[in-house]
Every structure is written in structure tokens, then in C-alpha cells.
PDB file of C-alpha atoms and ligand atoms in Angstrom:
ATOM      1  CA  MET A   1       7.130 -22.232   4.654  1.00 87.00           C
ATOM      2  CA  ARG A   2       5.408 -20.257   7.418  1.00 92.00           C
ATOM      3  CA  HIS A   3       1.819 -19.091   6.852  1.00 94.00           C
ATOM      4  CA  ILE A   4       1.690 -15.445   6.088  1.00 95.00           C
ATOM      5  CA  THR A   5      -1.016 -14.805   8.749  1.00 96.00           C
ATOM      6  CA  GLU A   6       1.434 -16.066  11.418  1.00 97.00           C
ATOM      7  CA  ILE A   7       4.128 -13.635  10.229  1.00 98.00           C
ATOM      8  CA  LEU A   8       1.647 -10.784  10.080  1.00 98.00           C
ATOM      9  CA  HIS A   9       0.537 -11.575  13.643  1.00 98.00           C
ATOM     10  CA  ASP A  10       4.141 -11.160  14.902  1.00 98.00           C
ATOM     11  CA  PHE A  11       4.491  -8.000  12.803  1.00 98.00           C
ATOM     12  CA  GLU A  12       1.374  -6.476  14.376  1.00 98.00           C
ATOM     13  CA  SER A  13       2.937  -6.826  17.859  1.00 98.00           C
ATOM     14  CA  PHE A  14       6.117  -5.375  16.561  1.00 98.00           C
ATOM     15  CA  LEU A  15       4.238  -2.456  15.042  1.00 98.00           C
ATOM     16  CA  LEU A  16       2.532  -1.661  18.330  1.00 97.00           C
ATOM     17  CA  SER A  17       5.839  -1.737  20.144  1.00 96.00           C
ATOM     18  CA  GLN A  18       7.347   0.810  17.735  1.00 96.00           C
ATOM     19  CA  ALA A  19       5.050   3.718  18.614  1.00 96.00           C
ATOM     20  CA  PRO A  20       7.413   6.657  18.710  1.00 97.00           C
ATOM     21  CA  LYS A  21       7.907   8.420  22.048  1.00 97.00           C
ATOM     22  CA  ILE A  22       7.422  12.168  21.482  1.00 98.00           C
ATOM     23  CA  PRO A  23       6.772  13.841  24.820  1.00 96.00           C
ATOM     24  CA  SER A  24       5.651  17.443  24.546  1.00 98.00           C
ATOM     25  CA  PHE A  25       2.981  19.783  25.920  1.00 98.00           C
ATOM     26  CA  HIS A  26       0.680  19.073  22.954  1.00 98.00           C
ATOM     27  CA  GLN A  27      -2.480  17.344  24.121  1.00 97.00           C
ATOM     28  CA  HIS A  28      -2.917  14.896  21.217  1.00 97.00           C
ATOM     29  CA  TYR A  29       0.184  14.880  19.000  1.00 98.00           C
ATOM     30  CA  GLU A  30       2.066  11.929  20.371  1.00 98.00           C
ATOM     31  CA  LYS A  31      -1.052   9.667  20.372  1.00 98.00           C
ATOM     32  CA  ALA A  32      -2.200  10.910  16.968  1.00 98.00           C
ATOM     33  CA  VAL A  33       1.176  10.200  15.223  1.00 98.00           C
ATOM     34  CA  TRP A  34       0.711   6.423  15.662  1.00 98.00           C
ATOM     35  CA  GLU A  35      -3.079   6.255  15.849  1.00 98.00           C
ATOM     36  CA  MET A  36      -3.822   5.646  12.170  1.00 98.00           C
ATOM     37  CA  VAL A  37      -0.903   3.266  11.886  1.00 98.00           C
ATOM     38  CA  GLN A  38      -2.308   1.223  14.786  1.00 97.00           C
ATOM     39  CA  ASN A  39      -5.851   1.431  13.531  1.00 96.00           C
ATOM     40  CA  GLY A  40      -5.378  -1.605  11.411  1.00 88.00           C
ATOM     41  CA  GLY A  41      -5.451  -2.019   7.695  1.00 92.00           C
ATOM     42  CA  LYS A  42      -4.631  -5.174   5.904  1.00 95.00           C
ATOM     43  CA  ARG A  43      -0.875  -4.673   6.043  1.00 98.00           C
ATOM     44  CA  PHE A  44      -0.777  -5.717   2.385  1.00 97.00           C
ATOM     45  CA  ARG A  45       2.459  -4.031   1.558  1.00 98.00           C
ATOM     46  CA  PRO A  46       4.409  -5.530   4.530  1.00 98.00           C
ATOM     47  CA  ALA A  47       2.862  -8.901   3.600  1.00 98.00           C
ATOM     48  CA  LEU A  48       4.347  -8.592   0.151  1.00 98.00           C
ATOM     49  CA  VAL A  49       7.826  -7.980   1.615  1.00 98.00           C
ATOM     50  CA  PHE A  50       7.439 -11.026   3.910  1.00 98.00           C
ATOM     51  CA  SER A  51       6.080 -13.215   1.101  1.00 98.00           C
ATOM     52  CA  ILE A  52       9.305 -12.829  -0.852  1.00 98.00           C
ATOM     53  CA  LEU A  53      11.511 -13.485   2.188  1.00 98.00           C
ATOM     54  CA  ASN A  54       9.397 -16.400   3.209  1.00 98.00           C
ATOM     55  CA  ALA A  55      10.232 -17.956  -0.134  1.00 98.00           C
ATOM     56  CA  LEU A  56      13.858 -16.866  -0.514  1.00 98.00           C
ATOM     57  CA  ALA A  57      15.373 -16.111   2.888  1.00 98.00           C
ATOM     58  CA  PRO A  58      13.084 -16.924   5.836  1.00 98.00           C
ATOM     59  CA  GLN A  59      15.938 -16.335   8.305  1.00 98.00           C
ATOM     60  CA  LEU A  60      15.740 -12.590   7.324  1.00 98.00           C
ATOM     61  CA  ILE A  61      12.012 -12.034   7.970  1.00 98.00           C
ATOM     62  CA  LYS A  62      12.657 -10.478  11.424  1.00 98.00           C
ATOM     63  CA  ASN A  63      15.293  -8.127   9.893  1.00 98.00           C
ATOM     64  CA  ALA A  64      12.606  -7.025   7.402  1.00 98.00           C
ATOM     65  CA  PHE A  65      10.211  -5.861  10.084  1.00 98.00           C
ATOM     66  CA  LEU A  66      11.609  -2.291  10.201  1.00 98.00           C
ATOM     67  CA  PRO A  67      11.717  -1.934   6.448  1.00 98.00           C
ATOM     68  CA  ALA A  68       8.184  -3.292   6.142  1.00 98.00           C
ATOM     69  CA  LEU A  69       7.015  -0.851   8.842  1.00 98.00           C
ATOM     70  CA  SER A  70       8.658   1.985   6.911  1.00 98.00           C
ATOM     71  CA  ILE A  71       6.522   1.154   3.889  1.00 98.00           C
ATOM     72  CA  GLU A  72       3.492   0.938   6.062  1.00 98.00           C
ATOM     73  CA  CYS A  73       4.252   4.417   7.518  1.00 98.00           C
ATOM     74  CA  ILE A  74       4.506   5.907   4.014  1.00 98.00           C
ATOM     75  CA  HIS A  75       1.236   4.194   3.021  1.00 98.00           C
ATOM     76  CA  THR A  76      -0.511   5.465   6.184  1.00 98.00           C
ATOM     77  CA  TYR A  77       0.758   9.017   5.575  1.00 98.00           C
ATOM     78  CA  SER A  78      -0.625   8.834   2.031  1.00 98.00           C
ATOM     79  CA  LEU A  79      -4.056   7.683   3.342  1.00 98.00           C
ATOM     80  CA  ILE A  80      -4.114  10.482   5.949  1.00 98.00           C
ATOM     81  CA  HIS A  81      -3.375  13.121   3.314  1.00 98.00           C
ATOM     82  CA  ASP A  82      -5.681  11.496   0.728  1.00 97.00           C
ATOM     83  CA  ASP A  83      -8.602  11.772   3.193  1.00 97.00           C
ATOM     84  CA  LEU A  84      -8.070  15.526   3.820  1.00 98.00           C
ATOM     85  CA  PRO A  85     -10.762  17.962   2.606  1.00 97.00           C
ATOM     86  CA  CYS A  86      -8.444  19.312  -0.067  1.00 97.00           C
ATOM     87  CA  MET A  87      -8.178  15.765  -1.585  1.00 96.00           C
ATOM     88  CA  ASP A  88     -10.851  13.134  -1.033  1.00 92.00           C
ATOM     89  CA  ASN A  89     -12.607  14.716   1.940  1.00 94.00           C
ATOM     90  CA  ALA A  90     -13.350  11.342   3.591  1.00 95.00           C
ATOM     91  CA  THR A  91     -14.677  10.755   7.106  1.00 95.00           C
ATOM     92  CA  LEU A  92     -13.915   7.058   7.653  1.00 95.00           C
ATOM     93  CA  ARG A  93     -10.647   5.169   7.302  1.00 95.00           C
ATOM     94  CA  ARG A  94      -9.660   1.722   8.601  1.00 94.00           C
ATOM     95  CA  GLY A  95     -13.007   1.569  10.374  1.00 92.00           C
ATOM     96  CA  HIS A  96     -12.226   4.713  12.370  1.00 95.00           C
ATOM     97  CA  PRO A  97     -12.886   8.467  11.910  1.00 96.00           C
ATOM     98  CA  THR A  98     -10.208  10.005   9.698  1.00 97.00           C
ATOM     99  CA  LEU A  99      -7.487  11.891  11.563  1.00 97.00           C
ATOM    100  CA  HIS A 100      -8.576  15.363  10.470  1.00 98.00           C
ATOM    101  CA  THR A 101     -12.225  14.708  11.532  1.00 98.00           C
ATOM    102  CA  LYS A 102     -10.970  13.864  14.975  1.00 97.00           C
ATOM    103  CA  TYR A 103      -8.104  16.350  15.508  1.00 98.00           C
ATOM    104  CA  GLY A 104      -8.411  18.901  12.713  1.00 98.00           C
ATOM    105  CA  GLN A 105      -6.645  19.410   9.406  1.00 98.00           C
ATOM    106  CA  THR A 106      -3.443  20.972  10.733  1.00 98.00           C
ATOM    107  CA  LEU A 107      -2.650  18.011  12.939  1.00 98.00           C
ATOM    108  CA  ALA A 108      -3.597  15.420  10.243  1.00 98.00           C
ATOM    109  CA  LEU A 109      -1.391  17.183   7.655  1.00 98.00           C
ATOM    110  CA  LEU A 110       1.547  17.297  10.037  1.00 98.00           C
ATOM    111  CA  VAL A 111       1.182  13.681  11.205  1.00 98.00           C
ATOM    112  CA  GLY A 112       1.222  12.692   7.550  1.00 98.00           C
ATOM    113  CA  ASP A 113       4.432  14.720   7.014  1.00 98.00           C
ATOM    114  CA  GLY A 114       5.928  13.203  10.148  1.00 98.00           C
ATOM    115  CA  LEU A 115       5.184   9.600   9.119  1.00 98.00           C
ATOM    116  CA  ASN A 116       6.754  10.293   5.752  1.00 98.00           C
ATOM    117  CA  THR A 117      10.105  11.162   7.309  1.00 98.00           C
ATOM    118  CA  TYR A 118       9.850   8.674  10.211  1.00 98.00           C
ATOM    119  CA  ALA A 119       9.711   5.919   7.554  1.00 98.00           C
ATOM    120  CA  PHE A 120      13.294   6.701   6.637  1.00 98.00           C
ATOM    121  CA  ALA A 121      14.390   6.817  10.309  1.00 97.00           C
ATOM    122  CA  LEU A 122      13.031   3.247  10.626  1.00 97.00           C
ATOM    123  CA  LEU A 123      14.882   2.188   7.538  1.00 97.00           C
ATOM    124  CA  ALA A 124      18.129   3.612   8.847  1.00 96.00           C
ATOM    125  CA  LYS A 125      17.743   1.551  12.061  1.00 96.00           C
ATOM    126  CA  ALA A 126      17.213  -1.791  10.260  1.00 98.00           C
ATOM    127  CA  LYS A 127      19.644  -4.616  11.038  1.00 98.00           C
ATOM    128  CA  LEU A 128      20.834  -4.937   7.495  1.00 98.00           C
ATOM    129  CA  ASP A 129      24.019  -4.385   5.545  1.00 98.00           C
ATOM    130  CA  PRO A 130      24.468  -0.592   4.801  1.00 98.00           C
ATOM    131  CA  GLN A 131      24.470  -1.236   1.049  1.00 98.00           C
ATOM    132  CA  VAL A 132      21.154  -3.071   1.321  1.00 98.00           C
ATOM    133  CA  LYS A 133      19.740  -0.175   3.353  1.00 98.00           C
ATOM    134  CA  LEU A 134      20.841   2.330   0.702  1.00 98.00           C
ATOM    135  CA  SER A 135      19.087   0.370  -1.974  1.00 98.00           C
ATOM    136  CA  LEU A 136      15.910   0.251   0.110  1.00 98.00           C
ATOM    137  CA  ILE A 137      16.074   4.020   0.719  1.00 98.00           C
ATOM    138  CA  GLU A 138      16.573   4.598  -2.950  1.00 98.00           C
ATOM    139  CA  SER A 139      13.664   2.372  -3.968  1.00 98.00           C
ATOM    140  CA  LEU A 140      11.254   3.751  -1.441  1.00 98.00           C
ATOM    141  CA  SER A 141      12.053   7.423  -1.985  1.00 98.00           C
ATOM    142  CA  ILE A 142      11.823   7.137  -5.761  1.00 98.00           C
ATOM    143  CA  ASN A 143       8.642   5.163  -5.920  1.00 98.00           C
ATOM    144  CA  ALA A 144       6.782   6.976  -3.129  1.00 98.00           C
ATOM    145  CA  GLY A 145       8.114  10.418  -4.036  1.00 98.00           C
ATOM    146  CA  ILE A 146       7.975  13.115  -6.651  1.00 98.00           C
ATOM    147  CA  GLY A 147       8.045  10.858  -9.718  1.00 98.00           C
ATOM    148  CA  GLY A 148       5.898   8.112  -8.142  1.00 98.00           C
ATOM    149  CA  MET A 149       3.039   8.146  -5.604  1.00 98.00           C
ATOM    150  CA  VAL A 150       3.031  11.965  -5.277  1.00 98.00           C
ATOM    151  CA  LEU A 151       2.903  12.421  -9.039  1.00 98.00           C
ATOM    152  CA  GLY A 152      -0.007   9.917  -9.266  1.00 98.00           C
ATOM    153  CA  GLN A 153      -1.943  11.649  -6.579  1.00 97.00           C
ATOM    154  CA  MET A 154      -1.288  15.059  -8.230  1.00 98.00           C
ATOM    155  CA  LEU A 155      -2.665  13.823 -11.608  1.00 97.00           C
ATOM    156  CA  ASP A 156      -5.583  12.157  -9.937  1.00 95.00           C
ATOM    157  CA  CYS A 157      -6.539  15.352  -8.054  1.00 95.00           C
ATOM    158  CA  GLU A 158      -5.881  17.702 -10.953  1.00 96.00           C
ATOM    159  CA  PHE A 159      -8.032  15.782 -13.486  1.00 96.00           C
ATOM    160  CA  GLU A 160     -10.823  14.547 -11.244  1.00 92.00           C
ATOM    161  CA  ASN A 161     -13.471  16.585 -13.103  1.00 90.00           C
ATOM    162  CA  GLN A 162     -12.246  15.785 -16.573  1.00 93.00           C
ATOM    163  CA  THR A 163     -12.723  12.490 -18.332  1.00 93.00           C
ATOM    164  CA  LEU A 164      -9.383  10.913 -19.120  1.00 95.00           C
ATOM    165  CA  ALA A 165      -8.411   8.211 -21.609  1.00 95.00           C
ATOM    166  CA  ILE A 166      -8.008   4.727 -20.096  1.00 94.00           C
ATOM    167  CA  GLU A 167      -4.189   4.844 -20.731  1.00 95.00           C
ATOM    168  CA  GLN A 168      -4.003   8.069 -18.711  1.00 96.00           C
ATOM    169  CA  LEU A 169      -6.026   6.460 -15.889  1.00 95.00           C
ATOM    170  CA  LYS A 170      -3.530   3.636 -15.951  1.00 96.00           C
ATOM    171  CA  THR A 171      -0.622   6.099 -15.655  1.00 97.00           C
ATOM    172  CA  ILE A 172      -2.316   7.556 -12.595  1.00 97.00           C
ATOM    173  CA  HIS A 173      -2.795   4.149 -10.981  1.00 96.00           C
ATOM    174  CA  ILE A 174       0.728   2.996 -11.780  1.00 98.00           C
ATOM    175  CA  ASN A 175       2.138   6.010  -9.993  1.00 98.00           C
ATOM    176  CA  LYS A 176      -0.448   6.486  -7.237  1.00 97.00           C
ATOM    177  CA  THR A 177      -0.888   2.885  -6.136  1.00 96.00           C
ATOM    178  CA  ALA A 178       1.243   0.423  -8.069  1.00 98.00           C
ATOM    179  CA  LYS A 179       4.736   1.818  -7.456  1.00 98.00           C
ATOM    180  CA  LEU A 180       4.493   1.375  -3.690  1.00 98.00           C
ATOM    181  CA  ILE A 181       3.204  -2.144  -4.165  1.00 98.00           C
ATOM    182  CA  ALA A 182       6.076  -2.868  -6.597  1.00 98.00           C
ATOM    183  CA  THR A 183       8.602  -1.410  -4.079  1.00 98.00           C
ATOM    184  CA  SER A 184       7.254  -3.754  -1.445  1.00 98.00           C
ATOM    185  CA  LEU A 185       8.070  -6.749  -3.591  1.00 98.00           C
ATOM    186  CA  GLU A 186      11.386  -5.146  -4.562  1.00 98.00           C
ATOM    187  CA  PHE A 187      12.194  -4.723  -0.792  1.00 98.00           C
ATOM    188  CA  GLY A 188      11.815  -8.493  -0.385  1.00 98.00           C
ATOM    189  CA  ALA A 189      14.167  -9.082  -3.327  1.00 98.00           C
ATOM    190  CA  ILE A 190      16.771  -6.540  -2.095  1.00 98.00           C
ATOM    191  CA  ILE A 191      16.857  -7.905   1.434  1.00 98.00           C
ATOM    192  CA  ALA A 192      17.078 -11.446   0.174  1.00 98.00           C
ATOM    193  CA  ASN A 193      19.947 -10.347  -2.050  1.00 98.00           C
ATOM    194  CA  ALA A 194      18.150 -11.628  -5.201  1.00 98.00           C
ATOM    195  CA  ASP A 195      19.834 -10.992  -8.568  1.00 98.00           C
ATOM    196  CA  SER A 196      18.865  -8.011 -10.642  1.00 98.00           C
ATOM    197  CA  LYS A 197      16.740 -10.092 -13.024  1.00 98.00           C
ATOM    198  CA  LEU A 198      14.490 -11.463 -10.301  1.00 98.00           C
ATOM    199  CA  ARG A 199      14.406  -8.067  -8.587  1.00 98.00           C
ATOM    200  CA  LYS A 200      13.127  -6.461 -11.826  1.00 98.00           C
ATOM    201  CA  ALA A 201      10.673  -9.300 -12.525  1.00 98.00           C
ATOM    202  CA  LEU A 202       9.136  -8.874  -9.031  1.00 98.00           C
ATOM    203  CA  TYR A 203       8.989  -5.083  -9.404  1.00 98.00           C
ATOM    204  CA  ASP A 204       7.218  -5.438 -12.748  1.00 98.00           C
ATOM    205  CA  PHE A 205       4.809  -8.028 -11.375  1.00 98.00           C
ATOM    206  CA  GLY A 206       4.154  -5.507  -8.536  1.00 98.00           C
ATOM    207  CA  LEU A 207       3.206  -2.764 -11.052  1.00 98.00           C
ATOM    208  CA  ASN A 208       0.617  -5.084 -12.654  1.00 98.00           C
ATOM    209  CA  LEU A 209      -0.590  -6.211  -9.233  1.00 98.00           C
ATOM    210  CA  GLY A 210      -0.945  -2.594  -8.115  1.00 98.00           C
ATOM    211  CA  VAL A 211      -3.032  -1.636 -11.182  1.00 97.00           C
ATOM    212  CA  TYR A 212      -5.223  -4.743 -10.472  1.00 97.00           C
ATOM    213  CA  PHE A 213      -5.454  -3.770  -6.816  1.00 95.00           C
ATOM    214  CA  GLN A 214      -6.723  -0.265  -7.787  1.00 93.00           C
ATOM    215  CA  LEU A 215      -9.207  -1.720 -10.288  1.00 95.00           C
ATOM    216  CA  ARG A 216     -10.459  -4.025  -7.522  1.00 95.00           C
ATOM    217  CA  ASP A 217     -10.725  -1.062  -5.157  1.00 92.00           C
ATOM    218  CA  ASP A 218     -12.718   0.900  -7.767  1.00 92.00           C
ATOM    219  CA  ILE A 219     -15.189  -1.982  -8.061  1.00 94.00           C
ATOM    220  CA  ILE A 220     -15.365  -2.377  -4.209  1.00 92.00           C
ATOM    221  CA  ASP A 221     -15.997   1.344  -3.927  1.00 89.00           C
ATOM    222  CA  VAL A 222     -19.269   1.160  -5.857  1.00 91.00           C
ATOM    223  CA  CYS A 223     -20.333  -2.286  -4.651  1.00 90.00           C
ATOM    224  CA  GLN A 224     -19.747  -2.105  -0.912  1.00 82.00           C
ATOM    225  CA  ASP A 225     -21.028   0.324   1.686  1.00 80.00           C
ATOM    226  CA  SER A 226     -18.733   2.109   4.178  1.00 80.00           C
ATOM    227  CA  SER A 227     -19.317  -0.435   6.952  1.00 79.00           C
ATOM    228  CA  GLN A 228     -18.220  -3.324   4.783  1.00 77.00           C
ATOM    229  CA  ALA A 229     -15.189  -1.506   3.418  1.00 75.00           C
ATOM    230  CA  GLY A 230     -14.212   0.306   6.675  1.00 75.00           C
ATOM    231  CA  LYS A 231     -13.683   3.522   4.777  1.00 76.00           C
ATOM    232  CA  THR A 232     -15.725   6.148   2.958  1.00 75.00           C
ATOM    233  CA  THR A 233     -17.050   4.610  -0.237  1.00 74.00           C
ATOM    234  CA  GLN A 234     -19.211   5.753  -3.156  1.00 72.00           C
ATOM    235  CA  ASN A 235     -17.475   9.080  -3.070  1.00 71.00           C
ATOM    236  CA  ASP A 236     -15.817   8.766  -6.454  1.00 71.00           C
ATOM    237  CA  SER A 237     -18.582   9.589  -8.971  1.00 74.00           C
ATOM    238  CA  HIS A 238     -16.729  12.727 -10.125  1.00 78.00           C
ATOM    239  CA  LYS A 239     -13.399  10.931 -10.376  1.00 82.00           C
ATOM    240  CA  ASN A 240     -11.631   9.024 -13.095  1.00 87.00           C
ATOM    241  CA  SER A 241     -11.966   5.343 -12.129  1.00 90.00           C
ATOM    242  CA  TYR A 242     -12.240   2.062 -14.117  1.00 93.00           C
ATOM    243  CA  VAL A 243     -15.908   1.931 -13.179  1.00 94.00           C
ATOM    244  CA  ASN A 244     -16.630   5.480 -14.317  1.00 91.00           C
ATOM    245  CA  LEU A 245     -14.686   5.071 -17.612  1.00 93.00           C
ATOM    246  CA  LEU A 246     -15.723   1.497 -18.472  1.00 94.00           C
ATOM    247  CA  GLY A 247     -18.977   1.009 -16.560  1.00 94.00           C
ATOM    248  CA  LEU A 248     -19.328  -1.603 -13.832  1.00 94.00           C
ATOM    249  CA  GLU A 249     -19.647  -4.438 -16.240  1.00 95.00           C
ATOM    250  CA  GLY A 250     -16.685  -3.235 -18.305  1.00 95.00           C
ATOM    251  CA  ALA A 251     -14.598  -2.902 -15.121  1.00 95.00           C
ATOM    252  CA  ARG A 252     -15.558  -6.481 -14.135  1.00 96.00           C
ATOM    253  CA  VAL A 253     -14.433  -7.765 -17.486  1.00 96.00           C
ATOM    254  CA  GLU A 254     -11.116  -5.911 -17.081  1.00 96.00           C
ATOM    255  CA  PHE A 255     -10.844  -7.297 -13.537  1.00 97.00           C
ATOM    256  CA  HIS A 256     -11.146 -10.911 -14.845  1.00 97.00           C
ATOM    257  CA  LYS A 257      -8.633 -10.220 -17.569  1.00 97.00           C
ATOM    258  CA  GLN A 258      -6.035  -8.701 -15.283  1.00 97.00           C
ATOM    259  CA  ARG A 259      -6.543 -11.437 -12.707  1.00 97.00           C
ATOM    260  CA  GLN A 260      -5.915 -14.152 -15.279  1.00 98.00           C
ATOM    261  CA  SER A 261      -2.787 -12.357 -16.528  1.00 98.00           C
ATOM    262  CA  LEU A 262      -1.403 -12.059 -12.984  1.00 98.00           C
ATOM    263  CA  GLN A 263      -2.080 -15.706 -12.332  1.00 97.00           C
ATOM    264  CA  ASN A 264      -0.152 -16.598 -15.561  1.00 97.00           C
ATOM    265  CA  GLU A 265       2.669 -14.282 -14.525  1.00 97.00           C
ATOM    266  CA  LEU A 266       2.867 -15.969 -11.097  1.00 97.00           C
ATOM    267  CA  GLU A 267       3.492 -19.334 -12.742  1.00 96.00           C
ATOM    268  CA  ASN A 268       6.668 -17.970 -14.402  1.00 96.00           C
ATOM    269  CA  PHE A 269       8.343 -17.436 -11.014  1.00 98.00           C
ATOM    270  CA  GLU A 270      10.226 -20.221  -9.284  1.00 96.00           C
ATOM    271  CA  SER A 271       7.751 -22.413  -7.397  1.00 97.00           C
ATOM    272  CA  CYS A 272       8.598 -21.179  -3.876  1.00 97.00           C
ATOM    273  CA  ILE A 273       7.863 -17.571  -4.899  1.00 98.00           C
ATOM    274  CA  ALA A 274       4.689 -18.559  -6.794  1.00 98.00           C
ATOM    275  CA  GLN A 275       3.531 -20.507  -3.805  1.00 97.00           C
ATOM    276  CA  SER A 276       4.248 -17.879  -1.271  1.00 97.00           C
ATOM    277  CA  LEU A 277       2.617 -15.059  -3.313  1.00 98.00           C
ATOM    278  CA  SER A 278      -0.386 -17.273  -4.119  1.00 96.00           C
ATOM    279  CA  MET A 279      -0.975 -17.829  -0.427  1.00 94.00           C
ATOM    280  CA  LEU A 280      -1.099 -14.010   0.114  1.00 96.00           C
ATOM    281  CA  LEU A 281      -3.097 -13.219  -2.992  1.00 97.00           C
ATOM    282  CA  GLU A 282      -5.744 -15.933  -2.632  1.00 94.00           C
ATOM    283  CA  ASN A 283      -8.204 -13.465  -1.093  1.00 91.00           C
ATOM    284  CA  TYR A 284      -7.436 -10.755  -3.609  1.00 94.00           C
ATOM    285  CA  PHE A 285      -8.198 -13.136  -6.456  1.00 96.00           C
ATOM    286  CA  LYS A 286     -11.688 -13.871  -5.230  1.00 94.00           C
ATOM    287  CA  ASP A 287     -14.672 -12.476  -7.069  1.00 93.00           C
ATOM    288  CA  ILE A 288     -16.064  -9.277  -5.737  1.00 88.00           C
ATOM    289  CA  THR A 289     -19.728  -9.458  -4.704  1.00 81.00           C
TER     290      THR A 289
HETATM  291  C1  GRG B   1      -1.355  11.794  -0.557  1.00 64.56           C
HETATM  292  C2  GRG B   1       0.741  11.565  -1.840  1.00 64.56           C
HETATM  293  C3  GRG B   1      -0.511  11.069  -1.452  1.00 64.56           C
HETATM  294  C4  GRG B   1      -0.933   9.891  -2.066  1.00 64.56           C
HETATM  295  C5  GRG B   1      -2.188   9.201  -1.821  1.00 64.56           C
HETATM  296  C6  GRG B   1      -2.876   5.925  -1.279  1.00 64.56           C
HETATM  297  C7  GRG B   1      -3.249   7.056  -2.086  1.00 64.56           C
HETATM  298  C8  GRG B   1      -2.212   8.010  -2.632  1.00 64.56           C
HETATM  299  C9  GRG B   1      -4.465   7.283  -2.328  1.00 64.56           C
HETATM  300  C10 GRG B   1      -5.588   6.397  -1.813  1.00 64.56           C
HETATM  301  C11 GRG B   1      -6.593   6.310  -2.774  1.00 64.56           C
HETATM  302  C12 GRG B   1      -7.048   4.937  -2.863  1.00 64.56           C
HETATM  303  C13 GRG B   1      -8.275   4.532  -2.167  1.00 64.56           C
HETATM  304  C14 GRG B   1      -6.394   4.069  -3.676  1.00 64.56           C
HETATM  305  C15 GRG B   1      -6.839   2.676  -3.871  1.00 64.56           C
HETATM  306  C16 GRG B   1      -5.784   1.687  -3.566  1.00 64.56           C
HETATM  307  C17 GRG B   1      -5.399   1.881  -2.199  1.00 64.56           C
HETATM  308  C18 GRG B   1      -4.139   2.522  -1.930  1.00 64.56           C
HETATM  309  C19 GRG B   1      -6.203   1.530  -1.204  1.00 64.56           C
HETATM  310  C20 GRG B   1      -5.901   1.582   0.205  1.00 64.56           C
HETATM  311  O1  GRG B   1      -4.942   0.650   0.551  1.00 64.56           O
HETATM  312  P1  GRG B   1      -5.304  -0.646   1.335  1.00 64.56           P
HETATM  313  O2  GRG B   1      -6.591  -1.285   0.815  1.00 64.56           O
HETATM  314  O3  GRG B   1      -5.644   0.013   2.719  1.00 64.56           O
HETATM  315  O4  GRG B   1      -4.141  -1.530   1.377  1.00 64.56           O
HETATM  316  P2  GRG B   1      -5.406  -0.525   4.196  1.00 64.56           P
HETATM  317  O5  GRG B   1      -6.181   0.439   5.083  1.00 64.56           O
HETATM  318  O6  GRG B   1      -5.888  -1.939   4.279  1.00 64.56           O
HETATM  319  O7  GRG B   1      -3.869  -0.446   4.434  1.00 64.56           O
END
């Protein structure tokens, strides 16, 4: 089994090579479209796609580069929009100034829109069976779209100044964060032609992983400064977050509980999947200091 960092290294070169050519008389647009994609990020969602293929169908990893990039485009668009003044009003993302701080809100909004649709152009180009591509398109559009990430973001923004119940917070996180993470694992299963039972098990594990990822992010937000996190932090005091609803200690207890439950869930997968996902998640399972 290849090490995930090696695959991500190849993927990063691929990503740089995929910068869309959009000649026009606009001074910044072409560069700005790919700028936040290129600016780094952990590539966690692509890594989830590759982890499943690394376990089940390593010969298809290269064919999964375009689909993985399509998810990264959707994720990047969501970050660009999330940072806008009408949402989180953040100045730092991926260790760089947010797109609207550099180029203005109109360009940032439109680049986000553009990446959202470009994701599906990338999927359409993938070297995969048409039926497989249709399943990928369906999974991504449903989970990132009106009943998924967009719904989660809407609820998050709408209720940011009202205290919600913990179950409502979980609903927000499932939609805003977890569904895209679950789709990433589902992409691996679809491309590897896994049976529907495994596909569902991976998707469900992804939902739990996504909620954990968000909880971890909430704790990082209060414990790390912007330079450590590479993005604006400590900006969520008015928001519903695990830390605000449970207190830092309560959030840490929940973090340990969810981590244990994910580790138990991992053991129920066949060993090649458990091993491959463990390799990727090792860092995410560490304590947060
Ligand atoms: C604008 C429709 C729309 C949705 C925005 C992604 C999102 C939804 C909001 C971001 C809010 C946030 C900080 C959520 C925490 C979990 C998360 C998605 C963190 C950022 O993802 P990482 O850590 O970022 O994978 P990198 O930069 O490493 O890719």
C-alpha cells in the first residue's frame, strides 16, 4: 500500500497543472480563480478518496485525481464564500489573505460561483465509466448542494446569535461539514465499484468523521492563534459551536468520546480499509494542545 503523503504529493503537482486558462481583459480574474485552490490546505477530502482507492483499487488512483479535485474545488468555493463579510468576515485563509480582502467581494463571490460549476466540468472529464461519473455527480451535487452543505451554512448563519440545542448544532455540522467528507469516502467507494453495503458504511462513517472534524475545528479555533491555524481564529464567540454550548472542557470530553467511537467503527471495516484510513487519520486523532 502506498503512503498517502506520496499520493498527495503527486496530486499537488496535478492540481497545479489543472489551473484553468481563462484569457480575458480582466486584470486579476484568471489568476484569482485558481489562487485559493493553489494556496494549500490539507487536501483532506481528496486524501479520503485516495485512501479508499489505495485499499480497494490502487490502479484507479490516477483516474480519481479529477474527481478528487472536483471535491477540492467545491470545498474551496465554500471557504471563499464562508470568509465573505456577509458570512464569517475573515481575513486569513490557508495562511494567505482571503480572496475578498485582496480583490474585493465581487470577485471573491464570483470565483466561488465559478469553482462550484468548474467542479462538475472536472468530473465530466474524468477517465471513468459514464455510469460511475453519473453516480459521482449525483453524490456531490446532493451533498454539497441545497439539502447539504448549503443548508448547513444557511442554518449556521441564520442562528448564529441564538443559542441552539446540541442536536440542532449537530444537524448544522452534519450538513455544513460532514456531508462533503462523507461524499469523499463515497467517491472512493463508487470509483472502486464497491457494493452498496460498503458504500453506505463508508458514507455513514464519513458523517461521524465530519462531525468529529468540526468538533476538533471548534476546539482548535479557541486554542490556537491565527498563525498556528493559518486562518482567522477566535472569531466564533457569537456562534453556535461545541465549545460555546458545552464549554471547552465539555467539548474536550465529547472529542475523546467521538474519537473512541470512530476508532471502534474503523475496526469494523476490512483490514485494508481500516489500515489505509488509520494512516490518514493518525494526525487527526492526536490530542489538541
Ligand atoms: C458557503 C455554502 C457555503 C458553505 C461553507 C466549509 C464551510 C461551509 C464553512 C467553513 C466553516 C468551518 C471553519 C468549518 C470547519 C470545518 C472545516 C470545513 C474546516 C476547513 O476545512 P479544512 O480544515 O481546510 O479541511 P483546508 O484549508 O485544510 O482545506
